[in-house]
């Protein structure tokens, strides 16, 4: 347990985890196999963003995605479907969570990190309203860029210009690649995100995402156009690594829907008296409060390796502030 009594920042949180923020023990030395097992069991065998994204991908593939043969040339029918496959889950998950947590206030302040409510009547935000601002940047900017990238990738896959795989051809690779997608996404995100924190790029581009110090479900991919152009390049890995459309769909939902959960502002979702799902991510919540820390995810500990890891402690806050000052002078 951490001693918060020496932390002047403690009072600013409504809730924060008792223990320092955890990182994937797969990279610990000496090896900690039991901890690794617990980490992956916690991520894959419960209702988490990973399992939700996998379920969405399977449903989308089984019921809505046109067959690859239909995507050999650009045609409005399948292209419209691909756009819907982005829009519909995004709207359902983000507005569902927003309604339950922030409008209906279904679990009150239970495991809500920030004390404050989302911002209204504030000129920092487009339309002077945080939620409308976030909805615009998500559905307008992010959904447009990601859809265009997906059109290209499906079209290239359909024409067999890149190697694809099927379950029957390579079942082991099929599962292994699925498992590595979150890691690839974490690696890509860390470097793109660090670049976006370059003071110039930050000021003109990434600041749109960071308008949200107190985050909500719609903040997840509320990004500037240029940020989205960079952020969604993660999908182009499927032009290099042999993939199946299901891999791309899982990657898509992991990149688009899981940030809704990680930005929800609540660590857990309660159903009745039990904690039904893991949602918020204190690791990234700290990034939104202190900016120059936790650029990656807890999946690959780049932040630890490069000295930008904030584990929630008072020392980490002091270090982060000193680093930020040095960046901007
Ligand atoms: Zn950032
Ligand atoms: Zn964020």
PDB file of C-alpha atoms and ligand atoms in Angstrom:
ATOM      1  CA  UNK A   1       0.000   0.000   0.000  1.00  0.00           C
ATOM      2  CA  UNK A   2       1.235   3.516  -0.795  1.00  0.00           C
ATOM      3  CA  UNK A   3       1.454   6.242   1.807  1.00  0.00           C
ATOM      4  CA  UNK A   4      -0.437   9.213   0.336  1.00  0.00           C
ATOM      5  CA  UNK A   5      -0.140  11.414   3.431  1.00  0.00           C
ATOM      6  CA  UNK A   6       2.919  13.211   2.007  1.00  0.00           C
ATOM      7  CA  UNK A   7       1.266  13.886  -1.338  1.00  0.00           C
ATOM      8  CA  UNK A   8      -0.119  17.395  -1.748  1.00  0.00           C
ATOM      9  CA  UNK A   9      -1.887  16.248  -4.918  1.00  0.00           C
ATOM     10  CA  UNK A  10      -3.854  13.513  -3.183  1.00  0.00           C
ATOM     11  CA  UNK A  11      -6.838  15.718  -2.431  1.00  0.00           C
ATOM     12  CA  UNK A  12      -7.358  16.388  -6.142  1.00  0.00           C
ATOM     13  CA  UNK A  13      -8.423  12.803  -6.754  1.00  0.00           C
ATOM     14  CA  UNK A  14     -11.791  11.449  -5.773  1.00  0.00           C
ATOM     15  CA  UNK A  15     -10.405   7.938  -6.042  1.00  0.00           C
ATOM     16  CA  UNK A  16      -7.076   6.427  -6.972  1.00  0.00           C
ATOM     17  CA  UNK A  17      -5.715   2.899  -6.762  1.00  0.00           C
ATOM     18  CA  UNK A  18      -4.012   2.011  -3.492  1.00  0.00           C
ATOM     19  CA  UNK A  19      -0.989   0.477  -5.151  1.00  0.00           C
ATOM     20  CA  UNK A  20       1.465   2.041  -7.590  1.00  0.00           C
ATOM     21  CA  UNK A  21       0.388   1.681 -11.240  1.00  0.00           C
ATOM     22  CA  UNK A  22       1.290  -1.789 -12.540  1.00  0.00           C
ATOM     23  CA  UNK A  23       3.181  -2.605 -15.732  1.00  0.00           C
ATOM     24  CA  UNK A  24       3.155  -5.816 -17.745  1.00  0.00           C
ATOM     25  CA  UNK A  25       5.398  -8.237 -15.742  1.00  0.00           C
ATOM     26  CA  UNK A  26       6.355 -10.025 -18.977  1.00  0.00           C
ATOM     27  CA  UNK A  27       9.261  -7.586 -19.171  1.00  0.00           C
ATOM     28  CA  UNK A  28      10.366  -7.932 -15.516  1.00  0.00           C
ATOM     29  CA  UNK A  29      13.747  -9.325 -14.655  1.00  0.00           C
ATOM     30  CA  UNK A  30      14.149 -11.815 -12.981  1.00  0.00           C
ATOM     31  CA  UNK A  31      11.126 -13.470 -14.658  1.00  0.00           C
ATOM     32  CA  UNK A  32       7.832 -13.598 -12.739  1.00  0.00           C
ATOM     33  CA  UNK A  33       5.802 -16.291 -14.543  1.00  0.00           C
ATOM     34  CA  UNK A  34       2.960 -16.349 -11.987  1.00  0.00           C
ATOM     35  CA  UNK A  35       2.539 -12.570 -12.273  1.00  0.00           C
ATOM     36  CA  UNK A  36       2.569 -12.798 -16.091  1.00  0.00           C
ATOM     37  CA  UNK A  37      -0.173 -15.419 -15.957  1.00  0.00           C
ATOM     38  CA  UNK A  38      -2.234 -13.222 -13.626  1.00  0.00           C
ATOM     39  CA  UNK A  39      -1.734 -10.200 -15.916  1.00  0.00           C
ATOM     40  CA  UNK A  40      -2.951 -12.015 -19.025  1.00  0.00           C
ATOM     41  CA  UNK A  41      -5.722 -13.821 -17.181  1.00  0.00           C
ATOM     42  CA  UNK A  42      -6.919 -10.439 -15.905  1.00  0.00           C
ATOM     43  CA  UNK A  43      -6.809  -8.985 -19.423  1.00  0.00           C
ATOM     44  CA  UNK A  44      -8.340 -11.788 -21.465  1.00  0.00           C
ATOM     45  CA  UNK A  45     -10.610 -13.761 -19.162  1.00  0.00           C
ATOM     46  CA  UNK A  46     -12.752 -10.942 -17.790  1.00  0.00           C
ATOM     47  CA  UNK A  47     -14.971  -8.270 -19.233  1.00  0.00           C
ATOM     48  CA  UNK A  48     -12.260  -5.800 -20.274  1.00  0.00           C
ATOM     49  CA  UNK A  49     -11.611  -3.663 -23.296  1.00  0.00           C
ATOM     50  CA  UNK A  50      -9.704  -6.565 -24.902  1.00  0.00           C
ATOM     51  CA  UNK A  51     -12.537  -9.031 -24.620  1.00  0.00           C
ATOM     52  CA  UNK A  52     -15.104  -6.445 -25.673  1.00  0.00           C
ATOM     53  CA  UNK A  53     -13.031  -5.586 -28.761  1.00  0.00           C
ATOM     54  CA  UNK A  54     -12.581  -9.233 -29.662  1.00  0.00           C
ATOM     55  CA  UNK A  55     -16.333  -9.838 -29.359  1.00  0.00           C
ATOM     56  CA  UNK A  56     -17.047  -6.788 -31.535  1.00  0.00           C
ATOM     57  CA  UNK A  57     -14.554  -7.986 -34.142  1.00  0.00           C
ATOM     58  CA  UNK A  58     -16.056 -11.468 -34.304  1.00  0.00           C
ATOM     59  CA  UNK A  59     -19.600 -10.083 -34.576  1.00  0.00           C
ATOM     60  CA  UNK A  60     -18.583  -7.579 -37.245  1.00  0.00           C
ATOM     61  CA  UNK A  61     -16.798 -10.246 -39.253  1.00  0.00           C
ATOM     62  CA  UNK A  62     -19.569 -12.823 -38.952  1.00  0.00           C
ATOM     63  CA  UNK A  63     -22.509 -10.556 -39.723  1.00  0.00           C
ATOM     64  CA  UNK A  64     -21.516  -7.303 -41.404  1.00  0.00           C
ATOM     65  CA  UNK A  65     -18.167  -7.275 -43.140  1.00  0.00           C
ATOM     66  CA  UNK A  66     -18.514  -7.923 -46.873  1.00  0.00           C
ATOM     67  CA  UNK A  67     -16.341 -10.797 -48.171  1.00  0.00           C
ATOM     68  CA  UNK A  68     -12.895  -9.790 -49.421  1.00  0.00           C
ATOM     69  CA  UNK A  69     -13.879 -10.720 -53.005  1.00  0.00           C
ATOM     70  CA  UNK A  70     -16.439  -7.908 -52.926  1.00  0.00           C
ATOM     71  CA  UNK A  71     -13.724  -5.369 -52.054  1.00  0.00           C
ATOM     72  CA  UNK A  72     -11.477  -5.826 -55.086  1.00  0.00           C
ATOM     73  CA  UNK A  73     -12.556  -2.507 -56.497  1.00  0.00           C
ATOM     74  CA  UNK A  74     -13.874   0.605 -54.807  1.00  0.00           C
ATOM     75  CA  UNK A  75     -17.673   0.583 -54.691  1.00  0.00           C
ATOM     76  CA  UNK A  76     -20.063   2.564 -52.461  1.00  0.00           C
ATOM     77  CA  UNK A  77     -21.829  -0.505 -50.972  1.00  0.00           C
ATOM     78  CA  UNK A  78     -18.937  -2.082 -49.095  1.00  0.00           C
ATOM     79  CA  UNK A  79     -17.270   1.238 -48.390  1.00  0.00           C
ATOM     80  CA  UNK A  80     -20.401   2.477 -46.659  1.00  0.00           C
ATOM     81  CA  UNK A  81     -20.531  -0.728 -44.603  1.00  0.00           C
ATOM     82  CA  UNK A  82     -16.943  -0.260 -43.449  1.00  0.00           C
ATOM     83  CA  UNK A  83     -17.814   3.271 -42.317  1.00  0.00           C
ATOM     84  CA  UNK A  84     -20.857   1.939 -40.434  1.00  0.00           C
ATOM     85  CA  UNK A  85     -18.682  -0.710 -38.777  1.00  0.00           C
ATOM     86  CA  UNK A  86     -16.664   2.154 -37.348  1.00  0.00           C
ATOM     87  CA  UNK A  87     -19.498   4.513 -36.498  1.00  0.00           C
ATOM     88  CA  UNK A  88     -22.073   2.210 -34.924  1.00  0.00           C
ATOM     89  CA  UNK A  89     -19.943   0.540 -32.205  1.00  0.00           C
ATOM     90  CA  UNK A  90     -18.264   3.878 -31.412  1.00  0.00           C
ATOM     91  CA  UNK A  91     -21.607   5.612 -30.922  1.00  0.00           C
ATOM     92  CA  UNK A  92     -23.164   2.732 -28.983  1.00  0.00           C
ATOM     93  CA  UNK A  93     -20.274   2.183 -26.568  1.00  0.00           C
ATOM     94  CA  UNK A  94     -19.370   5.849 -26.005  1.00  0.00           C
ATOM     95  CA  UNK A  95     -22.901   7.153 -25.640  1.00  0.00           C
ATOM     96  CA  UNK A  96     -23.915   4.121 -23.556  1.00  0.00           C
ATOM     97  CA  UNK A  97     -21.086   4.664 -21.085  1.00  0.00           C
ATOM     98  CA  UNK A  98     -21.536   8.430 -21.108  1.00  0.00           C
ATOM     99  CA  UNK A  99     -25.229   8.094 -20.398  1.00  0.00           C
ATOM    100  CA  UNK A 100     -24.748   5.582 -17.568  1.00  0.00           C
ATOM    101  CA  UNK A 101     -21.798   7.245 -15.856  1.00  0.00           C
ATOM    102  CA  UNK A 102     -22.326  10.954 -16.469  1.00  0.00           C
ATOM    103  CA  UNK A 103     -26.033  11.527 -17.183  1.00  0.00           C
ATOM    104  CA  UNK A 104     -27.833   8.844 -15.235  1.00  0.00           C
ATOM    105  CA  UNK A 105     -24.865   8.798 -12.778  1.00  0.00           C
ATOM    106  CA  UNK A 106     -25.536   5.112 -12.391  1.00  0.00           C
ATOM    107  CA  UNK A 107     -22.752   4.460  -9.900  1.00  0.00           C
ATOM    108  CA  UNK A 108     -22.376   7.954  -8.469  1.00  0.00           C
ATOM    109  CA  UNK A 109     -18.723   8.714  -7.716  1.00  0.00           C
ATOM    110  CA  UNK A 110     -17.772   5.075  -7.178  1.00  0.00           C
ATOM    111  CA  UNK A 111     -14.190   4.574  -8.480  1.00  0.00           C
ATOM    112  CA  UNK A 112     -14.320   7.867 -10.363  1.00  0.00           C
ATOM    113  CA  UNK A 113     -10.796   9.290 -10.509  1.00  0.00           C
ATOM    114  CA  UNK A 114     -11.473  13.008 -10.913  1.00  0.00           C
ATOM    115  CA  UNK A 115     -13.665  14.960  -8.535  1.00  0.00           C
ATOM    116  CA  UNK A 116     -15.037  17.255 -11.233  1.00  0.00           C
ATOM    117  CA  UNK A 117     -17.872  16.865 -13.685  1.00  0.00           C
ATOM    118  CA  UNK A 118     -17.280  17.293 -17.437  1.00  0.00           C
ATOM    119  CA  UNK A 119     -16.922  20.887 -18.608  1.00  0.00           C
ATOM    120  CA  UNK A 120     -19.701  23.066 -19.997  1.00  0.00           C
ATOM    121  CA  UNK A 121     -19.731  26.660 -21.177  1.00  0.00           C
ATOM    122  CA  UNK A 122     -15.977  26.871 -21.597  1.00  0.00           C
ATOM    123  CA  UNK A 123     -14.310  28.505 -24.590  1.00  0.00           C
ATOM    124  CA  UNK A 124     -11.432  25.987 -24.635  1.00  0.00           C
ATOM    125  CA  UNK A 125     -13.768  23.509 -26.300  1.00  0.00           C
ATOM    126  CA  UNK A 126     -15.331  23.509 -29.751  1.00  0.00           C
ATOM    127  CA  UNK A 127     -19.025  24.482 -29.279  1.00  0.00           C
ATOM    128  CA  UNK A 128     -17.978  25.652 -25.733  1.00  0.00           C
ATOM    129  CA  UNK A 129     -18.919  22.194 -24.459  1.00  0.00           C
ATOM    130  CA  UNK A 130     -16.551  19.308 -23.716  1.00  0.00           C
ATOM    131  CA  UNK A 131     -18.895  16.501 -24.729  1.00  0.00           C
ATOM    132  CA  UNK A 132     -19.976  18.092 -28.040  1.00  0.00           C
ATOM    133  CA  UNK A 133     -16.349  18.947 -28.756  1.00  0.00           C
ATOM    134  CA  UNK A 134     -15.316  15.322 -28.171  1.00  0.00           C
ATOM    135  CA  UNK A 135     -18.201  13.952 -30.247  1.00  0.00           C
ATOM    136  CA  UNK A 136     -17.242  16.186 -33.177  1.00  0.00           C
ATOM    137  CA  UNK A 137     -13.543  15.243 -33.147  1.00  0.00           C
ATOM    138  CA  UNK A 138     -14.400  11.544 -32.775  1.00  0.00           C
ATOM    139  CA  UNK A 139     -17.199  11.122 -35.302  1.00  0.00           C
ATOM    140  CA  UNK A 140     -16.025  13.807 -37.710  1.00  0.00           C
ATOM    141  CA  UNK A 141     -12.245  13.611 -37.716  1.00  0.00           C
ATOM    142  CA  UNK A 142     -11.261  10.192 -36.287  1.00  0.00           C
ATOM    143  CA  UNK A 143     -13.975   8.114 -37.972  1.00  0.00           C
ATOM    144  CA  UNK A 144     -13.230   9.682 -41.360  1.00  0.00           C
ATOM    145  CA  UNK A 145      -9.479   9.079 -41.265  1.00  0.00           C
ATOM    146  CA  UNK A 146      -9.729   5.526 -39.922  1.00  0.00           C
ATOM    147  CA  UNK A 147     -12.365   4.636 -42.539  1.00  0.00           C
ATOM    148  CA  UNK A 148     -10.206   5.861 -45.434  1.00  0.00           C
ATOM    149  CA  UNK A 149      -7.223   3.835 -44.166  1.00  0.00           C
ATOM    150  CA  UNK A 150      -9.381   0.716 -43.807  1.00  0.00           C
ATOM    151  CA  UNK A 151     -10.774   1.088 -47.328  1.00  0.00           C
ATOM    152  CA  UNK A 152      -7.221   1.048 -48.636  1.00  0.00           C
ATOM    153  CA  UNK A 153      -6.134  -1.957 -46.576  1.00  0.00           C
ATOM    154  CA  UNK A 154      -9.179  -4.108 -47.412  1.00  0.00           C
ATOM    155  CA  UNK A 155      -8.782  -3.225 -51.092  1.00  0.00           C
ATOM    156  CA  UNK A 156      -5.107  -4.241 -51.077  1.00  0.00           C
ATOM    157  CA  UNK A 157      -5.904  -7.460 -49.172  1.00  0.00           C
ATOM    158  CA  UNK A 158      -8.781  -8.302 -51.519  1.00  0.00           C
ATOM    159  CA  UNK A 159      -6.492  -8.018 -54.521  1.00  0.00           C
ATOM    160  CA  UNK A 160      -3.912 -10.324 -52.873  1.00  0.00           C
ATOM    161  CA  UNK A 161      -1.206  -7.692 -53.170  1.00  0.00           C
ATOM    162  CA  UNK A 162      -0.187  -8.566 -49.602  1.00  0.00           C
ATOM    163  CA  UNK A 163      -0.014 -12.000 -47.984  1.00  0.00           C
ATOM    164  CA  UNK A 164      -3.149 -12.929 -46.055  1.00  0.00           C
ATOM    165  CA  UNK A 165      -3.804 -15.916 -43.789  1.00  0.00           C
ATOM    166  CA  UNK A 166      -6.774 -18.051 -42.889  1.00  0.00           C
ATOM    167  CA  UNK A 167      -7.502 -20.044 -39.766  1.00  0.00           C
ATOM    168  CA  UNK A 168      -7.191 -23.304 -41.724  1.00  0.00           C
ATOM    169  CA  UNK A 169      -3.753 -22.424 -43.128  1.00  0.00           C
ATOM    170  CA  UNK A 170      -2.083 -21.289 -39.924  1.00  0.00           C
ATOM    171  CA  UNK A 171      -4.109 -21.657 -36.719  1.00  0.00           C
ATOM    172  CA  UNK A 172      -1.150 -21.042 -34.390  1.00  0.00           C
ATOM    173  CA  UNK A 173      -0.079 -17.882 -36.205  1.00  0.00           C
ATOM    174  CA  UNK A 174      -3.730 -16.778 -36.353  1.00  0.00           C
ATOM    175  CA  UNK A 175      -3.999 -16.805 -32.536  1.00  0.00           C
ATOM    176  CA  UNK A 176      -0.461 -15.570 -31.854  1.00  0.00           C
ATOM    177  CA  UNK A 177      -0.879 -12.514 -34.078  1.00  0.00           C
ATOM    178  CA  UNK A 178      -4.174 -11.665 -32.377  1.00  0.00           C
ATOM    179  CA  UNK A 179      -2.348 -11.792 -29.062  1.00  0.00           C
ATOM    180  CA  UNK A 180       0.464  -9.513 -30.294  1.00  0.00           C
ATOM    181  CA  UNK A 181      -1.781  -6.841 -31.813  1.00  0.00           C
ATOM    182  CA  UNK A 182      -2.229  -4.965 -28.501  1.00  0.00           C
ATOM    183  CA  UNK A 183       1.555  -5.006 -28.090  1.00  0.00           C
ATOM    184  CA  UNK A 184       2.163  -3.676 -31.573  1.00  0.00           C
ATOM    185  CA  UNK A 185      -0.455  -1.022 -30.961  1.00  0.00           C
ATOM    186  CA  UNK A 186       1.272  -0.058 -27.683  1.00  0.00           C
ATOM    187  CA  UNK A 187       4.650   0.187 -29.389  1.00  0.00           C
ATOM    188  CA  UNK A 188       3.291   2.289 -32.247  1.00  0.00           C
ATOM    189  CA  UNK A 189       1.312   4.481 -29.874  1.00  0.00           C
ATOM    190  CA  UNK A 190       4.303   5.209 -27.658  1.00  0.00           C
ATOM    191  CA  UNK A 191       6.429   6.594 -30.496  1.00  0.00           C
ATOM    192  CA  UNK A 192       3.658   8.488 -32.279  1.00  0.00           C
ATOM    193  CA  UNK A 193       2.529   9.932 -28.981  1.00  0.00           C
ATOM    194  CA  UNK A 194       6.043  11.041 -27.991  1.00  0.00           C
ATOM    195  CA  UNK A 195       6.360  12.795 -31.303  1.00  0.00           C
ATOM    196  CA  UNK A 196       3.056  14.573 -30.674  1.00  0.00           C
ATOM    197  CA  UNK A 197       4.413  15.900 -27.414  1.00  0.00           C
ATOM    198  CA  UNK A 198       7.103  17.811 -29.266  1.00  0.00           C
ATOM    199  CA  UNK A 199       6.195  21.371 -28.181  1.00  0.00           C
ATOM    200  CA  UNK A 200       5.376  22.523 -31.750  1.00  0.00           C
ATOM    201  CA  UNK A 201       3.230  19.554 -32.674  1.00  0.00           C
ATOM    202  CA  UNK A 202       1.635  19.620 -29.267  1.00  0.00           C
ATOM    203  CA  UNK A 203       0.544  23.227 -29.557  1.00  0.00           C
ATOM    204  CA  UNK A 204      -1.057  22.902 -32.990  1.00  0.00           C
ATOM    205  CA  UNK A 205      -2.253  19.306 -32.979  1.00  0.00           C
ATOM    206  CA  UNK A 206      -2.191  17.170 -29.856  1.00  0.00           C
ATOM    207  CA  UNK A 207      -3.552  19.967 -27.643  1.00  0.00           C
ATOM    208  CA  UNK A 208      -7.007  19.097 -29.020  1.00  0.00           C
ATOM    209  CA  UNK A 209      -6.883  15.744 -27.211  1.00  0.00           C
ATOM    210  CA  UNK A 210      -5.399  17.357 -24.094  1.00  0.00           C
ATOM    211  CA  UNK A 211      -8.170  19.912 -23.760  1.00  0.00           C
ATOM    212  CA  UNK A 212      -9.535  17.050 -21.719  1.00  0.00           C
ATOM    213  CA  UNK A 213      -7.704  17.087 -18.385  1.00  0.00           C
ATOM    214  CA  UNK A 214     -10.763  15.556 -16.793  1.00  0.00           C
ATOM    215  CA  UNK A 215     -11.617  12.858 -19.304  1.00  0.00           C
ATOM    216  CA  UNK A 216     -14.862  11.112 -20.258  1.00  0.00           C
ATOM    217  CA  UNK A 217     -15.816   8.258 -22.631  1.00  0.00           C
ATOM    218  CA  UNK A 218     -16.058  10.538 -25.673  1.00  0.00           C
ATOM    219  CA  UNK A 219     -12.522  11.873 -25.037  1.00  0.00           C
ATOM    220  CA  UNK A 220     -10.967   8.541 -26.102  1.00  0.00           C
ATOM    221  CA  UNK A 221     -10.096   9.399 -29.689  1.00  0.00           C
ATOM    222  CA  UNK A 222     -11.099  13.034 -29.694  1.00  0.00           C
ATOM    223  CA  UNK A 223      -8.118  14.009 -31.813  1.00  0.00           C
ATOM    224  CA  UNK A 224      -7.086  16.659 -34.318  1.00  0.00           C
ATOM    225  CA  UNK A 225      -7.060  15.634 -38.019  1.00  0.00           C
ATOM    226  CA  UNK A 226      -3.252  15.500 -38.183  1.00  0.00           C
ATOM    227  CA  UNK A 227      -3.110  13.411 -35.047  1.00  0.00           C
ATOM    228  CA  UNK A 228      -5.562  10.911 -36.529  1.00  0.00           C
ATOM    229  CA  UNK A 229      -3.537  10.737 -39.728  1.00  0.00           C
ATOM    230  CA  UNK A 230      -0.586   9.586 -37.607  1.00  0.00           C
ATOM    231  CA  UNK A 231      -2.464   7.582 -34.972  1.00  0.00           C
ATOM    232  CA  UNK A 232      -4.226   5.282 -37.438  1.00  0.00           C
ATOM    233  CA  UNK A 233      -1.075   4.425 -39.416  1.00  0.00           C
ATOM    234  CA  UNK A 234      -0.859   1.548 -36.925  1.00  0.00           C
ATOM    235  CA  UNK A 235      -3.240  -0.357 -39.268  1.00  0.00           C
ATOM    236  CA  UNK A 236      -0.687  -0.419 -42.083  1.00  0.00           C
ATOM    237  CA  UNK A 237       1.146  -3.213 -40.242  1.00  0.00           C
ATOM    238  CA  UNK A 238      -1.421  -5.491 -41.938  1.00  0.00           C
ATOM    239  CA  UNK A 239       0.180  -4.653 -45.271  1.00  0.00           C
ATOM    240  CA  UNK A 240       3.405  -6.157 -43.933  1.00  0.00           C
ATOM    241  CA  UNK A 241       2.467  -8.910 -41.484  1.00  0.00           C
ATOM    242  CA  UNK A 242       0.262 -11.671 -42.977  1.00  0.00           C
ATOM    243  CA  UNK A 243      -3.224 -11.075 -41.571  1.00  0.00           C
ATOM    244  CA  UNK A 244      -6.853 -12.077 -41.852  1.00  0.00           C
ATOM    245  CA  UNK A 245      -9.652  -9.464 -41.942  1.00  0.00           C
ATOM    246  CA  UNK A 246     -10.499 -10.556 -38.388  1.00  0.00           C
ATOM    247  CA  UNK A 247      -7.062  -9.373 -37.241  1.00  0.00           C
ATOM    248  CA  UNK A 248      -7.664  -6.002 -38.806  1.00  0.00           C
ATOM    249  CA  UNK A 249     -11.117  -5.781 -37.195  1.00  0.00           C
ATOM    250  CA  UNK A 250      -9.721  -6.617 -33.752  1.00  0.00           C
ATOM    251  CA  UNK A 251      -6.978  -4.039 -34.246  1.00  0.00           C
ATOM    252  CA  UNK A 252      -9.607  -1.488 -35.331  1.00  0.00           C
ATOM    253  CA  UNK A 253     -11.748  -1.951 -32.247  1.00  0.00           C
ATOM    254  CA  UNK A 254      -8.722  -2.087 -29.979  1.00  0.00           C
ATOM    255  CA  UNK A 255      -7.572   1.243 -31.411  1.00  0.00           C
ATOM    256  CA  UNK A 256     -10.990   2.921 -31.517  1.00  0.00           C
ATOM    257  CA  UNK A 257     -13.271   1.412 -28.875  1.00  0.00           C
ATOM    258  CA  UNK A 258     -10.853   0.571 -26.076  1.00  0.00           C
ATOM    259  CA  UNK A 259      -9.860   4.260 -25.627  1.00  0.00           C
ATOM    260  CA  UNK A 260     -13.533   4.933 -24.810  1.00  0.00           C
ATOM    261  CA  UNK A 261     -13.149   2.653 -21.819  1.00  0.00           C
ATOM    262  CA  UNK A 262      -9.688   3.816 -20.831  1.00  0.00           C
ATOM    263  CA  UNK A 263     -10.869   7.449 -20.901  1.00  0.00           C
ATOM    264  CA  UNK A 264     -14.131   6.736 -19.072  1.00  0.00           C
ATOM    265  CA  UNK A 265     -12.790   8.368 -15.899  1.00  0.00           C
ATOM    266  CA  UNK A 266     -13.947   5.431 -13.771  1.00  0.00           C
ATOM    267  CA  UNK A 267     -11.724   2.465 -12.893  1.00  0.00           C
ATOM    268  CA  UNK A 268     -14.532  -0.098 -12.732  1.00  0.00           C
ATOM    269  CA  UNK A 269     -18.125  -0.383 -13.836  1.00  0.00           C
ATOM    270  CA  UNK A 270     -20.470  -1.591 -11.176  1.00  0.00           C
ATOM    271  CA  UNK A 271     -23.524  -3.732 -11.916  1.00  0.00           C
ATOM    272  CA  UNK A 272     -25.638  -3.924  -8.795  1.00  0.00           C
ATOM    273  CA  UNK A 273     -23.149  -4.424  -6.002  1.00  0.00           C
ATOM    274  CA  UNK A 274     -20.469  -6.220  -8.017  1.00  0.00           C
ATOM    275  CA  UNK A 275     -17.718  -4.827 -10.194  1.00  0.00           C
ATOM    276  CA  UNK A 276     -18.725  -6.054 -13.626  1.00  0.00           C
ATOM    277  CA  UNK A 277     -15.991  -4.634 -15.854  1.00  0.00           C
ATOM    278  CA  UNK A 278     -12.573  -3.021 -15.797  1.00  0.00           C
ATOM    279  CA  UNK A 279     -12.703   0.249 -17.670  1.00  0.00           C
ATOM    280  CA  UNK A 280     -10.537   3.220 -16.717  1.00  0.00           C
ATOM    281  CA  UNK A 281      -6.827   3.260 -16.818  1.00  0.00           C
ATOM    282  CA  UNK A 282      -5.069   5.240 -14.090  1.00  0.00           C
ATOM    283  CA  UNK A 283      -1.865   5.033 -16.129  1.00  0.00           C
ATOM    284  CA  UNK A 284      -3.395   7.197 -18.878  1.00  0.00           C
ATOM    285  CA  UNK A 285      -5.452   9.279 -16.444  1.00  0.00           C
ATOM    286  CA  UNK A 286      -2.104  10.445 -15.013  1.00  0.00           C
ATOM    287  CA  UNK A 287      -0.982  11.386 -18.527  1.00  0.00           C
ATOM    288  CA  UNK A 288      -4.006  13.665 -18.871  1.00  0.00           C
ATOM    289  CA  UNK A 289      -3.302  15.357 -15.555  1.00  0.00           C
ATOM    290  CA  UNK A 290       0.486  15.702 -15.703  1.00  0.00           C
ATOM    291  CA  UNK A 291       1.072  15.571 -19.501  1.00  0.00           C
ATOM    292  CA  UNK A 292       4.766  14.694 -19.813  1.00  0.00           C
ATOM    293  CA  UNK A 293       4.597  11.139 -18.485  1.00  0.00           C
ATOM    294  CA  UNK A 294       3.067   7.762 -19.405  1.00  0.00           C
ATOM    295  CA  UNK A 295       3.165   8.298 -23.181  1.00  0.00           C
ATOM    296  CA  UNK A 296       2.674   4.602 -23.879  1.00  0.00           C
ATOM    297  CA  UNK A 297       0.505   1.954 -22.301  1.00  0.00           C
ATOM    298  CA  UNK A 298       1.144  -0.467 -19.465  1.00  0.00           C
ATOM    299  CA  UNK A 299       1.425  -3.293 -22.031  1.00  0.00           C
ATOM    300  CA  UNK A 300       5.063  -2.550 -22.954  1.00  0.00           C
ATOM    301  CA  UNK A 301       6.941  -0.526 -20.317  1.00  0.00           C
ATOM    302  CA  UNK A 302       8.632   1.989 -22.649  1.00  0.00           C
ATOM    303  CA  UNK A 303       7.950   4.743 -20.148  1.00  0.00           C
ATOM    304  CA  UNK A 304       9.875   2.887 -17.497  1.00  0.00           C
ATOM    305  CA  UNK A 305      12.772   2.268 -19.885  1.00  0.00           C
ATOM    306  CA  UNK A 306      12.940   5.896 -20.997  1.00  0.00           C
ATOM    307  CA  UNK A 307      12.350   7.482 -17.592  1.00  0.00           C
ATOM    308  CA  UNK A 308       8.867   8.911 -18.181  1.00  0.00           C
ATOM    309  CA  UNK A 309       6.885   6.476 -16.051  1.00  0.00           C
ATOM    310  CA  UNK A 310       4.460   7.959 -13.501  1.00  0.00           C
ATOM    311  CA  UNK A 311       3.300   5.339 -11.003  1.00  0.00           C
ATOM    312  CA  UNK A 312       0.935   7.696  -9.175  1.00  0.00           C
ATOM    313  CA  UNK A 313       3.391   8.678  -6.416  1.00  0.00           C
ATOM    314  CA  UNK A 314       4.287  12.190  -5.229  1.00  0.00           C
ATOM    315  CA  UNK A 315       7.933  11.717  -6.332  1.00  0.00           C
ATOM    316  CA  UNK A 316       6.787  10.892  -9.844  1.00  0.00           C
ATOM    317  CA  UNK A 317       4.691  14.088  -9.935  1.00  0.00           C
ATOM    318  CA  UNK A 318       7.694  16.188  -8.880  1.00  0.00           C
ATOM    319  CA  UNK A 319       9.906  14.498 -11.486  1.00  0.00           C
ATOM    320  CA  UNK A 320       7.311  14.929 -14.243  1.00  0.00           C
ATOM    321  CA  UNK A 321       6.918  18.636 -13.507  1.00  0.00           C
ATOM    322  CA  UNK A 322      10.676  19.179 -13.610  1.00  0.00           C
ATOM    323  CA  UNK A 323      10.869  17.331 -16.944  1.00  0.00           C
ATOM    324  CA  UNK A 324       8.035  19.413 -18.408  1.00  0.00           C
ATOM    325  CA  UNK A 325       9.712  22.640 -17.316  1.00  0.00           C
ATOM    326  CA  UNK A 326      12.944  21.591 -18.974  1.00  0.00           C
ATOM    327  CA  UNK A 327      11.067  20.686 -22.206  1.00  0.00           C
ATOM    328  CA  UNK A 328       9.530  24.132 -22.454  1.00  0.00           C
ATOM    329  CA  UNK A 329      12.557  26.294 -21.574  1.00  0.00           C
TER     330      UNK A 329
HETATM  331 ZN1  LIG B   1      -0.620  13.149 -24.885  1.00  0.00          ZN
HETATM  332 ZN1  LIG B   2      -5.841  10.266 -23.886  1.00  0.00          ZN
END
